[in-house]
Structure formats: structure tokens, C-alpha cells
PDB file of C-alpha atoms and ligand atoms in Angstrom:
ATOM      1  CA  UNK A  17     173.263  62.157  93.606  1.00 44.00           C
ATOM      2  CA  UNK A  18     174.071  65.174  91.731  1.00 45.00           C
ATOM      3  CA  UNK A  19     177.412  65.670  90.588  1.00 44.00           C
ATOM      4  CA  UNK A  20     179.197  67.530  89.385  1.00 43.00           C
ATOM      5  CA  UNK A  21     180.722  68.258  86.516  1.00 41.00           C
ATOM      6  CA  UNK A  22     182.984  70.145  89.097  1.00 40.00           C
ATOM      7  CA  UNK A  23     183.337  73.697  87.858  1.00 35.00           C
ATOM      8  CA  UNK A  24     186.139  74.313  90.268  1.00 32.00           C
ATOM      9  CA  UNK A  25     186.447  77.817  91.678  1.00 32.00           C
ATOM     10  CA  UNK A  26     190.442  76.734  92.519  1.00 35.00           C
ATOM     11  CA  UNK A  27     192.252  76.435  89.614  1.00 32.00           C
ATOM     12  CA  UNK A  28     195.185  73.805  89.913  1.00 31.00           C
ATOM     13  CA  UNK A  29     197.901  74.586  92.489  1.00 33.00           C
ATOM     14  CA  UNK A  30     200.141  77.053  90.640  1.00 30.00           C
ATOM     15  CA  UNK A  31     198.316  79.369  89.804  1.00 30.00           C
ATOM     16  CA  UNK A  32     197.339  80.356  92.990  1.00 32.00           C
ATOM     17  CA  UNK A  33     198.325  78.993  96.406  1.00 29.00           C
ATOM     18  CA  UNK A  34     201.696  79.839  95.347  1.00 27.00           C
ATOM     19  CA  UNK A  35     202.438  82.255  98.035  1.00 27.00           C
ATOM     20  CA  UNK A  36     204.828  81.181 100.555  1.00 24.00           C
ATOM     21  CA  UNK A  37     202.677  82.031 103.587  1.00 26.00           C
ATOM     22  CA  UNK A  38     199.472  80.240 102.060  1.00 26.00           C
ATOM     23  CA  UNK A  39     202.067  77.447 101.265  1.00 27.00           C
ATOM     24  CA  UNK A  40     203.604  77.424 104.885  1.00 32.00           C
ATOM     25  CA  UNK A  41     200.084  77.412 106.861  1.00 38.00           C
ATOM     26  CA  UNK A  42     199.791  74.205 104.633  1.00 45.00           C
ATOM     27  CA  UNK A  43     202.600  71.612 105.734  1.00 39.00           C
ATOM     28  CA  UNK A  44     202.711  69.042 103.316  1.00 38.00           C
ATOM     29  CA  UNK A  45     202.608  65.115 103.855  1.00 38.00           C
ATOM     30  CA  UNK A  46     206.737  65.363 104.152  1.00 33.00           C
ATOM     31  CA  UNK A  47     207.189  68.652 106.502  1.00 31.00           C
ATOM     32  CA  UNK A  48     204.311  68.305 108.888  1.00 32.00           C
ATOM     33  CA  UNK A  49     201.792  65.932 108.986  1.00 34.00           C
ATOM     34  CA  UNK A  50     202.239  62.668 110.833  1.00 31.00           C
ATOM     35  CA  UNK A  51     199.763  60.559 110.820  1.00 33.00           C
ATOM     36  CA  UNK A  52     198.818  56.582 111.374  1.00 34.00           C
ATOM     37  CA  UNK A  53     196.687  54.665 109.618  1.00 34.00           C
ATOM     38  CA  UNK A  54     194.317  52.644 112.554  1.00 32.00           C
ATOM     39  CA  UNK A  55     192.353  56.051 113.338  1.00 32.00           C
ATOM     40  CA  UNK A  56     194.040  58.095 116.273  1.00 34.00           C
ATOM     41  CA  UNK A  57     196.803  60.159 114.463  1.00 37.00           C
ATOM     42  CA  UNK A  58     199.027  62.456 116.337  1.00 34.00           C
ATOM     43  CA  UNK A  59     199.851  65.843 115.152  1.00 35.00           C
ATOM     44  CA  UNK A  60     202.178  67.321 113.594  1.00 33.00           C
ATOM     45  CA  UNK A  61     206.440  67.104 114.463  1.00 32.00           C
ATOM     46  CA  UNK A  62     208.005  69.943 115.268  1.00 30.00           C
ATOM     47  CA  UNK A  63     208.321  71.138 112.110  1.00 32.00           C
ATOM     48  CA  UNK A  64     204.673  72.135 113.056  1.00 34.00           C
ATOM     49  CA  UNK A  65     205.311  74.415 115.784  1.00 36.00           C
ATOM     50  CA  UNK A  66     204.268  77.415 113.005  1.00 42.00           C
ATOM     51  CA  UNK A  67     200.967  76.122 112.810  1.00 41.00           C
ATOM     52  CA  UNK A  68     197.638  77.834 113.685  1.00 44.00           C
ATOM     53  CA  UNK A  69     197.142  75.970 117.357  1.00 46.00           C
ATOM     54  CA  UNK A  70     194.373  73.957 116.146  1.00 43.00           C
ATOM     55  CA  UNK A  71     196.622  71.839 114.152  1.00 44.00           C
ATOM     56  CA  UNK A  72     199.353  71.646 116.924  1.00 43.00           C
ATOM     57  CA  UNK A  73     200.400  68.440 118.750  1.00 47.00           C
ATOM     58  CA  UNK A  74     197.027  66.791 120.433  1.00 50.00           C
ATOM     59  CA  UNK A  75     196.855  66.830 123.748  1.00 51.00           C
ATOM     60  CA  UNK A  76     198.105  63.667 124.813  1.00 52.00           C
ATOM     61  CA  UNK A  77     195.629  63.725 127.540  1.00 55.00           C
ATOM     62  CA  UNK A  78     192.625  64.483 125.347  1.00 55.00           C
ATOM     63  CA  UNK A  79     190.586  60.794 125.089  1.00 62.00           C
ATOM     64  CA  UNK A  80     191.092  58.845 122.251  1.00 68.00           C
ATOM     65  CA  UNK A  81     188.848  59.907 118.890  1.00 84.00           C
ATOM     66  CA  UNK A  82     189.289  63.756 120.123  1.00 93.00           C
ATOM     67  CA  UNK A  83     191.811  64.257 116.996  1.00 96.00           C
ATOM     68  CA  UNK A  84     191.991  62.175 113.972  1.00 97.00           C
ATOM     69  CA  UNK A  85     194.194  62.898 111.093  1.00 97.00           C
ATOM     70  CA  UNK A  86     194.410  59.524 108.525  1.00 97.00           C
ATOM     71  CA  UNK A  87     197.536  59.350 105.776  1.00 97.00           C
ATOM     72  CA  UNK A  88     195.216  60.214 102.731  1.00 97.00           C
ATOM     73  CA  UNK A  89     197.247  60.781  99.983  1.00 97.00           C
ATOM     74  CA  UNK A  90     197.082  64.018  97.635  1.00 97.00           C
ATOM     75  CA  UNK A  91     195.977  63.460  94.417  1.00 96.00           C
ATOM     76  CA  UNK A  92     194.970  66.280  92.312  1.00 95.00           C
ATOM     77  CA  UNK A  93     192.455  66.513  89.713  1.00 93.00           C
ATOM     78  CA  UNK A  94     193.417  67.472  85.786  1.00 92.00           C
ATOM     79  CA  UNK A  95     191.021  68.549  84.633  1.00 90.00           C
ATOM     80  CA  UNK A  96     187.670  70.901  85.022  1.00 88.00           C
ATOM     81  CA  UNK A  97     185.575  68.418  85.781  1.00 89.00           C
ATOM     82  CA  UNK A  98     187.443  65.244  87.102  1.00 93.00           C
ATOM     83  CA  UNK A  99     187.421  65.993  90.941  1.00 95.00           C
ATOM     84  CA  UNK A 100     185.409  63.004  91.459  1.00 96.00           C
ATOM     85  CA  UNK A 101     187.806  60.671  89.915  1.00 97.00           C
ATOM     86  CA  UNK A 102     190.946  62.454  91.496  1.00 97.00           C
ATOM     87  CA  UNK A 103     188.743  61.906  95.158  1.00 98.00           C
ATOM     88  CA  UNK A 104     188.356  58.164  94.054  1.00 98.00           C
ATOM     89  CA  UNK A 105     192.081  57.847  93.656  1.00 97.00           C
ATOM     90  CA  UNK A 106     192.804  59.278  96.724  1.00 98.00           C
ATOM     91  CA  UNK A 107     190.641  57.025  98.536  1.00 98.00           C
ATOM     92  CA  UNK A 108     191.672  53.846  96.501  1.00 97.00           C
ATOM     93  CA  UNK A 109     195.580  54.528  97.197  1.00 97.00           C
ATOM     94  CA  UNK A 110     194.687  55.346 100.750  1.00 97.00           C
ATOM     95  CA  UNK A 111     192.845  51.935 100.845  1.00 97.00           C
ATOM     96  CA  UNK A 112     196.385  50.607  98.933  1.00 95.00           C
ATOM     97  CA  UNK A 113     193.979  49.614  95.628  1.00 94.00           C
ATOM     98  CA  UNK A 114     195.221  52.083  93.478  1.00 92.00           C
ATOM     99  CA  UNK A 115     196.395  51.188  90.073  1.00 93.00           C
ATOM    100  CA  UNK A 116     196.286  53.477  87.021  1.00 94.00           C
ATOM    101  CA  UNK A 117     195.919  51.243  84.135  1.00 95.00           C
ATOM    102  CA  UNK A 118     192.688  48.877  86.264  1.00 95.00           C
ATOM    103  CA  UNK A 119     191.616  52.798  87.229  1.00 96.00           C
ATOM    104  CA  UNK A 120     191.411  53.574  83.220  1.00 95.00           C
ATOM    105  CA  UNK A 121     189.862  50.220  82.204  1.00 95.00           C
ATOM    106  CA  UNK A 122     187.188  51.088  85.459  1.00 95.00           C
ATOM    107  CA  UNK A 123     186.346  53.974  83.699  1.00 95.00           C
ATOM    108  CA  UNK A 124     186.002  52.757  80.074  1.00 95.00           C
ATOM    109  CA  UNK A 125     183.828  49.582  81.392  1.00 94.00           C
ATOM    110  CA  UNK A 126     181.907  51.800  83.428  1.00 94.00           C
ATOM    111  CA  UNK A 127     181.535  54.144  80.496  1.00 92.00           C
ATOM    112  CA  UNK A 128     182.212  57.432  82.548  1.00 91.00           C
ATOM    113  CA  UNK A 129     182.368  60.368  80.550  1.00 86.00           C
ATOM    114  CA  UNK A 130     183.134  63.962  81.787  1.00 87.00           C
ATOM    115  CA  UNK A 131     179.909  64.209  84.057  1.00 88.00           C
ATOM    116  CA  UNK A 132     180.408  62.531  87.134  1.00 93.00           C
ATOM    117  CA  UNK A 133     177.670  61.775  89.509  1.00 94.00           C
ATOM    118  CA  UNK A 134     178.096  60.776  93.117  1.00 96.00           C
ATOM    119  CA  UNK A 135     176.611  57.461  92.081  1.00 96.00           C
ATOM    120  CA  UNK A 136     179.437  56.864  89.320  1.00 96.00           C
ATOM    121  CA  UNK A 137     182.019  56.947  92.376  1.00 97.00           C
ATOM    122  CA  UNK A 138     179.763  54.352  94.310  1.00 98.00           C
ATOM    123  CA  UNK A 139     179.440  52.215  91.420  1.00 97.00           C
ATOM    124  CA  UNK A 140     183.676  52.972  90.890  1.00 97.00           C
ATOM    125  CA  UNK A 141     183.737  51.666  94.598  1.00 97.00           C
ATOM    126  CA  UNK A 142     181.893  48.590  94.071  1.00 97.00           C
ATOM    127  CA  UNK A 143     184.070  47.885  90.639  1.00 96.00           C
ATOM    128  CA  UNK A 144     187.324  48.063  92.770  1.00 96.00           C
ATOM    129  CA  UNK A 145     185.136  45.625  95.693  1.00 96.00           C
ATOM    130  CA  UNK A 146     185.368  48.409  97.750  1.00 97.00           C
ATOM    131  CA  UNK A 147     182.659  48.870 100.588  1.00 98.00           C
ATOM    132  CA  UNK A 148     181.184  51.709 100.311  1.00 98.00           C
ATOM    133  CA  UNK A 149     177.984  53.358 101.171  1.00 98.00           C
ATOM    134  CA  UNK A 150     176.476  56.315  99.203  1.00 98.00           C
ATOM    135  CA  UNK A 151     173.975  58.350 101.314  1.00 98.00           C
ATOM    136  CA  UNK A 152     171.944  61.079  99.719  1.00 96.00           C
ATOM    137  CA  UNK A 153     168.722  62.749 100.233  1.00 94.00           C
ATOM    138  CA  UNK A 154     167.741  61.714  96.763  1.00 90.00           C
ATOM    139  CA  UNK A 155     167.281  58.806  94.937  1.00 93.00           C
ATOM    140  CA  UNK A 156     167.919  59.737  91.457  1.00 89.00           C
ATOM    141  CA  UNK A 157     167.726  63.339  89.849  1.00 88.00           C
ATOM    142  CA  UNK A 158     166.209  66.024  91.477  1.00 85.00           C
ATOM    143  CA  UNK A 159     163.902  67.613  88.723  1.00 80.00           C
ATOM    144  CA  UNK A 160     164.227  70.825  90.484  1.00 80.00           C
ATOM    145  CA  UNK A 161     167.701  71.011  89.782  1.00 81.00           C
ATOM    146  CA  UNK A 162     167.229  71.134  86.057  1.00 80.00           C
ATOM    147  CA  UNK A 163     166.575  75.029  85.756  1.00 76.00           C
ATOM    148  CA  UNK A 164     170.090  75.669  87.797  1.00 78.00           C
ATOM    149  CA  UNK A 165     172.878  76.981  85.992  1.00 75.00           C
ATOM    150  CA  UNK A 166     175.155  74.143  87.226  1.00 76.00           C
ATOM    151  CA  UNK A 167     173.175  71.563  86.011  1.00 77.00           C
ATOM    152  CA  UNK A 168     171.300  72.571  83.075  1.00 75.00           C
ATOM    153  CA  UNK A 169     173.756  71.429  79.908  1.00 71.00           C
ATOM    154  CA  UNK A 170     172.386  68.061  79.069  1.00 74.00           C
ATOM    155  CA  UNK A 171     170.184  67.730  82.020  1.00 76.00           C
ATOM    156  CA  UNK A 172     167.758  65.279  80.184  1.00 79.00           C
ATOM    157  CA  UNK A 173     170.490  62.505  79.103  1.00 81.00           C
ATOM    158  CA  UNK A 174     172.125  62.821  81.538  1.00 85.00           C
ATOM    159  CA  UNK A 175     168.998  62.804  83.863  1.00 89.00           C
ATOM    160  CA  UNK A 176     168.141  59.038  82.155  1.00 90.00           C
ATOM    161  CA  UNK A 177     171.564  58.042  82.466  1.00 91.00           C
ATOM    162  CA  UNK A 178     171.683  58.454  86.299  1.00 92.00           C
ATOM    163  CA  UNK A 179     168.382  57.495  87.370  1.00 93.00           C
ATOM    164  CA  UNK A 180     169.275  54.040  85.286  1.00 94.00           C
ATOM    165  CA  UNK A 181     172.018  53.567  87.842  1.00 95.00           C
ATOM    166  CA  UNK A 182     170.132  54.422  90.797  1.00 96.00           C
ATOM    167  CA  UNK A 183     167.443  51.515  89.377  1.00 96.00           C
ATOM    168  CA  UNK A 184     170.278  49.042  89.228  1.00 97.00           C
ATOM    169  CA  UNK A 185     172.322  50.017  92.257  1.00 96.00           C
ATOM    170  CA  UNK A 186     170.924  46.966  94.290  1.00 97.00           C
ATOM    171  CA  UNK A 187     171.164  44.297  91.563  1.00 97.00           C
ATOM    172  CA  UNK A 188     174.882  45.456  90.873  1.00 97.00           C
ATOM    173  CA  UNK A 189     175.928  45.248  94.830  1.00 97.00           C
ATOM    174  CA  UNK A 190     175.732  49.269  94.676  1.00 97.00           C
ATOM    175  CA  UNK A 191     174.489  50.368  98.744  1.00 98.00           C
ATOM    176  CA  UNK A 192     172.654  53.408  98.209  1.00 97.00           C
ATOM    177  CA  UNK A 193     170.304  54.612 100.669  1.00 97.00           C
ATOM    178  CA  UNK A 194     168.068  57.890 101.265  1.00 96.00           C
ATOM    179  CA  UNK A 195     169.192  58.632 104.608  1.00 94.00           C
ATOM    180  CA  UNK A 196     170.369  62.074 106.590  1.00 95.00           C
ATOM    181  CA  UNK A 197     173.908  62.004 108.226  1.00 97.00           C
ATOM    182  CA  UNK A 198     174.925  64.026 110.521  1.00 96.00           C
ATOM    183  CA  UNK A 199     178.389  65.621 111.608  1.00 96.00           C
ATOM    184  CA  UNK A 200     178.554  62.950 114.432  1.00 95.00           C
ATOM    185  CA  UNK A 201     178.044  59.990 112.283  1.00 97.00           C
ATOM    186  CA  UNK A 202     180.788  61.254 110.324  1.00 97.00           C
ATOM    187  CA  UNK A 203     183.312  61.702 112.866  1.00 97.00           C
ATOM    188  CA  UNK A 204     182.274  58.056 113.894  1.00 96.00           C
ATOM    189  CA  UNK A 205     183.463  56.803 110.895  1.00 97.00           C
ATOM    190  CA  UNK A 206     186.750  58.763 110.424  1.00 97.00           C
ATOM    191  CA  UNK A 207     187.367  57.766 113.927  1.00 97.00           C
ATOM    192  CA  UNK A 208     187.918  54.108 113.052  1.00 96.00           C
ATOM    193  CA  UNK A 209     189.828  54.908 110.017  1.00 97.00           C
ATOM    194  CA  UNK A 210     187.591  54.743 107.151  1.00 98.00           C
ATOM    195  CA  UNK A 211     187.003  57.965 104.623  1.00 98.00           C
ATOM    196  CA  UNK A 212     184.371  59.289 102.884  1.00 98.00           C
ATOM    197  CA  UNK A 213     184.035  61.531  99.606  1.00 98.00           C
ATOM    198  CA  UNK A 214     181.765  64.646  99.742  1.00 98.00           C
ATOM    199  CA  UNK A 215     179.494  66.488  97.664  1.00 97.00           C
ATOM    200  CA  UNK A 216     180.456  70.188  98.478  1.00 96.00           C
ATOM    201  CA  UNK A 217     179.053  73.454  96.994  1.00 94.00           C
ATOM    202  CA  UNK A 218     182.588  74.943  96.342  1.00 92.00           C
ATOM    203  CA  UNK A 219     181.287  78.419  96.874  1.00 90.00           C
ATOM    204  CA  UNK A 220     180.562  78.196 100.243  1.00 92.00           C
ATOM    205  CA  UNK A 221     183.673  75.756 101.549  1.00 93.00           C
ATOM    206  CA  UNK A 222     186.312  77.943 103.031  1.00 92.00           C
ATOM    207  CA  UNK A 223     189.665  76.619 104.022  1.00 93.00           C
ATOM    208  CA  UNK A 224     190.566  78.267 107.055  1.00 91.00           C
ATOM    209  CA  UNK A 225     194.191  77.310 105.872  1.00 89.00           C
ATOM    210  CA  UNK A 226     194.298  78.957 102.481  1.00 85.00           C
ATOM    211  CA  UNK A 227     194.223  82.262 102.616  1.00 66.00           C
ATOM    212  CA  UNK A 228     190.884  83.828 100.735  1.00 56.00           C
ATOM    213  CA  UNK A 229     191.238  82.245  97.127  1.00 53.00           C
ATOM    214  CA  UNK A 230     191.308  84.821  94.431  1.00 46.00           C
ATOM    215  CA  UNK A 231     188.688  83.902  91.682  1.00 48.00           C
ATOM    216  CA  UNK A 232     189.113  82.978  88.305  1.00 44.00           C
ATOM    217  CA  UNK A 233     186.866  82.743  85.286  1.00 43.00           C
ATOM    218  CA  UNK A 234     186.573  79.577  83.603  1.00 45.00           C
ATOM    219  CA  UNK A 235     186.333  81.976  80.156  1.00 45.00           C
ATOM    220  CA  UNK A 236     188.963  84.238  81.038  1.00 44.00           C
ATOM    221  CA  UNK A 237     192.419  83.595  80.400  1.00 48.00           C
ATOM    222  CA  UNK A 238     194.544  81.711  82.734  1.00 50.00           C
ATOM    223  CA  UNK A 239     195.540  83.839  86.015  1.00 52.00           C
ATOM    224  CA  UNK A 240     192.678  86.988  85.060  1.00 50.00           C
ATOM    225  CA  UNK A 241     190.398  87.796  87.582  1.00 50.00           C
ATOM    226  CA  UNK A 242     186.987  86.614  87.187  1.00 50.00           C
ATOM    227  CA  UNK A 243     184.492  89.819  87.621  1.00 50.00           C
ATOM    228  CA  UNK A 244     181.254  86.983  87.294  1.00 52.00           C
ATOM    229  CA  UNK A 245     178.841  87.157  89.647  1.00 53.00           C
ATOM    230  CA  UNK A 246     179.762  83.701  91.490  1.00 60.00           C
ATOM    231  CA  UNK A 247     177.008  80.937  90.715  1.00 66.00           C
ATOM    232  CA  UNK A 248     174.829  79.870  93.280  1.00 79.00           C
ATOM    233  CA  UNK A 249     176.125  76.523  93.146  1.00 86.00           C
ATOM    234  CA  UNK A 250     179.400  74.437  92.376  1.00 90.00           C
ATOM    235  CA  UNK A 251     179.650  70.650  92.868  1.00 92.00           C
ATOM    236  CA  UNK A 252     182.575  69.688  93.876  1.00 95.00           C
ATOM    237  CA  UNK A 253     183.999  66.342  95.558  1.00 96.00           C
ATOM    238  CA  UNK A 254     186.396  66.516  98.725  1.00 98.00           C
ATOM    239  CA  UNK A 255     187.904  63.779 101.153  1.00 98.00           C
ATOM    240  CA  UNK A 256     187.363  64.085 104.476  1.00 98.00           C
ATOM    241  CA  UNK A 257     190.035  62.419 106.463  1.00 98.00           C
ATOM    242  CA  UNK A 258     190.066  63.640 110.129  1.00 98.00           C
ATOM    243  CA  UNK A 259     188.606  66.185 112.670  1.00 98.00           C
ATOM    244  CA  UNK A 260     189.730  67.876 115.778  1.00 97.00           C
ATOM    245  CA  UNK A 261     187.405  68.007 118.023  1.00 95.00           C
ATOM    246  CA  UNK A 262     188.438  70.566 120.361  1.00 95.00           C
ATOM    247  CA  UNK A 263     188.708  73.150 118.022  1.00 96.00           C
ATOM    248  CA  UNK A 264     185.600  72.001 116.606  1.00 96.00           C
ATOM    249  CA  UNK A 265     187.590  71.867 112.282  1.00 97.00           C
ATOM    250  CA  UNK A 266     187.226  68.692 109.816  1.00 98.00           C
ATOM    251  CA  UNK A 267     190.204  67.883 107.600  1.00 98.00           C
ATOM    252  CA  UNK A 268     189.695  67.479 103.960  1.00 98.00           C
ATOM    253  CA  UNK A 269     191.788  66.978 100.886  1.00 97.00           C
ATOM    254  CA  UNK A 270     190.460  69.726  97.733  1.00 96.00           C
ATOM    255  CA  UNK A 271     191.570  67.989  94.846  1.00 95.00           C
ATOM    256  CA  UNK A 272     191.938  71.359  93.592  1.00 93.00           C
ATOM    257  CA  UNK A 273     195.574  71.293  95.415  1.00 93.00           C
ATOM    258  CA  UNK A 274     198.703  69.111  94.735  1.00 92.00           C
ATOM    259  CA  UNK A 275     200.227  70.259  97.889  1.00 91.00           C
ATOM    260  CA  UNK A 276     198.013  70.561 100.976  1.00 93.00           C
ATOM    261  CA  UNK A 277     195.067  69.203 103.227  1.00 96.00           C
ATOM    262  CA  UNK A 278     192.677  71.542 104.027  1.00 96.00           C
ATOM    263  CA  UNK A 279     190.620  72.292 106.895  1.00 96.00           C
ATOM    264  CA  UNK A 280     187.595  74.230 107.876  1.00 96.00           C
ATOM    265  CA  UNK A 281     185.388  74.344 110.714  1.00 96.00           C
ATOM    266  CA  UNK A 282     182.165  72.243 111.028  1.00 97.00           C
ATOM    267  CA  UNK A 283     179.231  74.515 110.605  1.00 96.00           C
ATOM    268  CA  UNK A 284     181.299  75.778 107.251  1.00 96.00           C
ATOM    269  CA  UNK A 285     181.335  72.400 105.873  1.00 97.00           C
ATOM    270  CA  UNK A 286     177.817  71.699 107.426  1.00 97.00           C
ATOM    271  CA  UNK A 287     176.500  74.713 105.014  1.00 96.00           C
ATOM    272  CA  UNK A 288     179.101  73.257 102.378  1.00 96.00           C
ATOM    273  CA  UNK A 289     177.355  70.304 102.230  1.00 96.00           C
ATOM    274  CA  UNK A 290     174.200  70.715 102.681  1.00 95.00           C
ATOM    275  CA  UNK A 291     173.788  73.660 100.316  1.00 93.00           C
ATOM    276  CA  UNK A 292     170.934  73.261  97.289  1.00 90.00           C
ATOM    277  CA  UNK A 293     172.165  71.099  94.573  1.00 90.00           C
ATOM    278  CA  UNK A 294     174.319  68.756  96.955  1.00 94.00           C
ATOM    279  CA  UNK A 295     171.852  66.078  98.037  1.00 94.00           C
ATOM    280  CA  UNK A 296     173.757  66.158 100.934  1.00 96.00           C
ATOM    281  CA  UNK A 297     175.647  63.391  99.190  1.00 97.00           C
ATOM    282  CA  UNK A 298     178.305  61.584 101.169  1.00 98.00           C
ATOM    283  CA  UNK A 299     179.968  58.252  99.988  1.00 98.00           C
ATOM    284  CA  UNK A 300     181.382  55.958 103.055  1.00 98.00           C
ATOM    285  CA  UNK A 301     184.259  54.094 102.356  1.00 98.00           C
ATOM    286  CA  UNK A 302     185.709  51.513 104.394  1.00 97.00           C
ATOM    287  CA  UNK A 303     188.715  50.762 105.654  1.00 94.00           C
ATOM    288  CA  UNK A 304     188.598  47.066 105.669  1.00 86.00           C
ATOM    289  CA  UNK A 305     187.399  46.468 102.118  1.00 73.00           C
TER     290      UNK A 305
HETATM  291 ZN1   ZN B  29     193.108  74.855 102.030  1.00 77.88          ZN
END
């Protein structure tokens, strides 16, 4: 569990990520991604032929589940802290269940407020009849947590609040389980088309794609550099959609970004994920829901 109110490090696309090479290592959805729903995705058209090689056309000899790239769309968050709800989206439009006014009401009946857990989205899953499964290393609030800077603003509600729906994740059709994934498991799923949001420590993802992100202070004024020592932890929610497995890099959406899927290798988003605060928190999301 764990969740962030997502302090992102990225501030929306604009700001930064406006430079044309960062922009151009990026393709968007309409310049050079293709990709198929059903699992196996080829790369890119030739509008690609720019790209780094990992994300060139996949070998057409290379077996089947060597390169997966699904149609996820790119939804970006508003706010500070809605990352989690802009991942949801993504995943609900990908799964063609996405519609704004039933994704407000979700919210209000669901009484989600600006601290989002990893178990809010699971519970968002199952009100959308969604199937879903929420794997963490911890059922309900780490204690140890509560003295981290991320964390600490209304740790105790907030602690009561989520270990209440942890208690009634079985009796409201919630599938949570305390269970360790691994990198293989989760290129099993995407492999067969399915997606999954992630609990990430934003300080330690790197994009290979986006060129090193210049940091900004949530207290300074828009566009200053931030001079703060960087926390030790960030929550932050990304969707993984695909992998290539030759060059060994997962592809994610930031919801940080309006205009580009990211990528980074696995050990990066191994350490991402794994990091302290994260649970290791993955929600599974099926395809055929
Ligand atoms: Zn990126």
C-alpha cells in the first residue's frame, strides 16, 4: 500500500520536456509508435528510424513475447498529487471503460480525497468491475513509514483510513495479496496484453528517453530551480505497458507527461520499485475484464 500523495519531481509537460531533442527521442502515439492491442506489438514506422536502436523495428525473427509495446493511452495528471487517478484513467480507456462523469461519481462514492493509496486504485478497479490484482509486501500501513518525510502529514487518519480498506478488501471483491513479484512475472502479464500500475520512488526512475530532468521545487516558483536536497522518497504511480527484451528496457507511461511513453531499463525500475516506502506495490489489471 503506500501511496502517494505523489510529490512529482516532473512538473507537467511544458515546463520542461519542451526541448525539441527530448521531444523527438519521444515519438508520440501519432509519429511513432504502432502498436496492437492482443500483446505482440511491432515497432515503430519509419518515422522511427531516429530512434535510439532499442526502440527500432523488432526483429521479425525474434520469438514472439521478445517485444511488447500495448496502445496505452496518455493521460496526464493535474494536479500534485493525482498521478494515481491519471494511471487509473489510462488503464480504464486502455481497457475502453473510461468515462469522465462515472470516473467523478467513482471518486465521490468512494470518497477519495487528495491522498491516494495503492489500495484506493484497487478498490477504483473493482468499482469499474475491473479485474485487478493488487500485490504488495504489506498489508496495511507500514508503521515504519510514519517518521518519513513523504508520509508524515496526517499519517494517523490516514493510517485508519487505509488499514479499514485493507480489512474490507475481501468482503468488497477487492484481491489483495502479500506476495513478491518479480520482473518475469511482469513481463508475463504484459505479454498477453494486460497492464499494471506501479508504485515507483520517483527519485530513482530514470527515463532513458528524457534527457536528465531539471528539478523543481514544489515551494519555488514555477520554472526555478529547486536547490533542496532531494527526499529520500517520492511515490509516484506509472503504467507499465511493454518491454523489450533484447535490450533488456520496460515501457511505462509517467503521468507526469502529456506527450510521451517512457522507458528505462530493468534493474532501474527494479530499484524504482522496490525502493523503501514502495511496498513494492504493483496493481494487475486485466485485459479481459
Ligand atoms: Zn521519459
Amino acid at each position: 500500500m503506500t501511496g502517494p500523495r505523489c510529490r512529482r519531481k516532473h512538473r507537467p509537460s511544458g515546463r520542461q520536456g519542451q526541448s525539441g531533442a527530448r521531444a523527438s527521442k519521444h515519438p508520440t502515439p501519432e509519429t511513432g509508435w504502432t502498436a496492437r492491442r492482443g500483446s505482440v506489438a511491432a515497432g515503430g514506422g519509419t518515422e522511427g528510424q531516429d530512434l535510439p536502436s532499442q526502440f527500432k523495428l523488432r526483429n521479425p525473427a525474434a520469438p514472439a513475447g521478445d517485444f511488447v509495446q500495448l496502445p496505452v493511452p496518455i493521460i496526464q495528471q493535474l494536479y500534485h498529487w493525482d498521478c494515481g487517478l491519471a494511471c487509473s484513467r489510462m488503464v480504464l480507456r486502455y481497457l475502453g471503460q473510461l468515462d469522465d462523469s462515472e470516473f467523478e461519481s467513482a471518486l465521490r462514492e468512494l470518497r477519495l480525497t487528495k491522498s491516494i493509496w495503492t489500495i484506493d486504485l484497487a478498490y477504483l478497479m473493482r468499482h469499474f468491475g475491473v479485474r485487478h490484482r493488487f500485490c504488495t509486501q504489506t498489508l496495511g500501513v507500514d508503521k515504519g513509514y510514519k517518521n518519513q518525510s513523504f508520509y508524515r502529514k496526517h499519517f494517523d487518519t490516514e493510517e485508519t483510513r487505509v488499514n479499514q480498506l485493507f480489512a474490507q478488501a475481501k468482503a468488497c471483491k477487492v484481491l489483495v495479496e502479500k506476495c513478491t513479484v518479480s520482473v518475469q512475472d511482469i513481463q508475463a502479464h504484459l505479454a498477453q496484453g494486460h497492464v499494471a500500475i506501479v508504485l515507483v520512488n520517483s527519485g530513482v526512475l530514470h527515463c532513458d528517453l528524457c534527457s536528465s530532468p531539471v528539478k523543481y521545487c514544489c515551494f519555488a516558483p514555477s520554472g526555478h530551480r529547486c536547490f533542496c536536497r532531494t527526499p529520500d522518497y517520492q511515490g509516484h504511480f506509472i503504467v507499465l505497458r511493454g518491454y523489450n527484451r533484447a535490450t533488456g528496457c520496460i515501457f511505462y507511461n509517467n503521468p507526469a507527461y502529456a506527450d510521451r511513453m517512457c522507458s528505462t531499463s530493468l534493474s532501474n525500475f527494479e530499484e524504482a520499485r522496490t525502493s523503501y516506502g514502495t511496498d513494492e506495490d504493483i496493481l494487475f489489471v486485466y485485459l479481459d475484464s
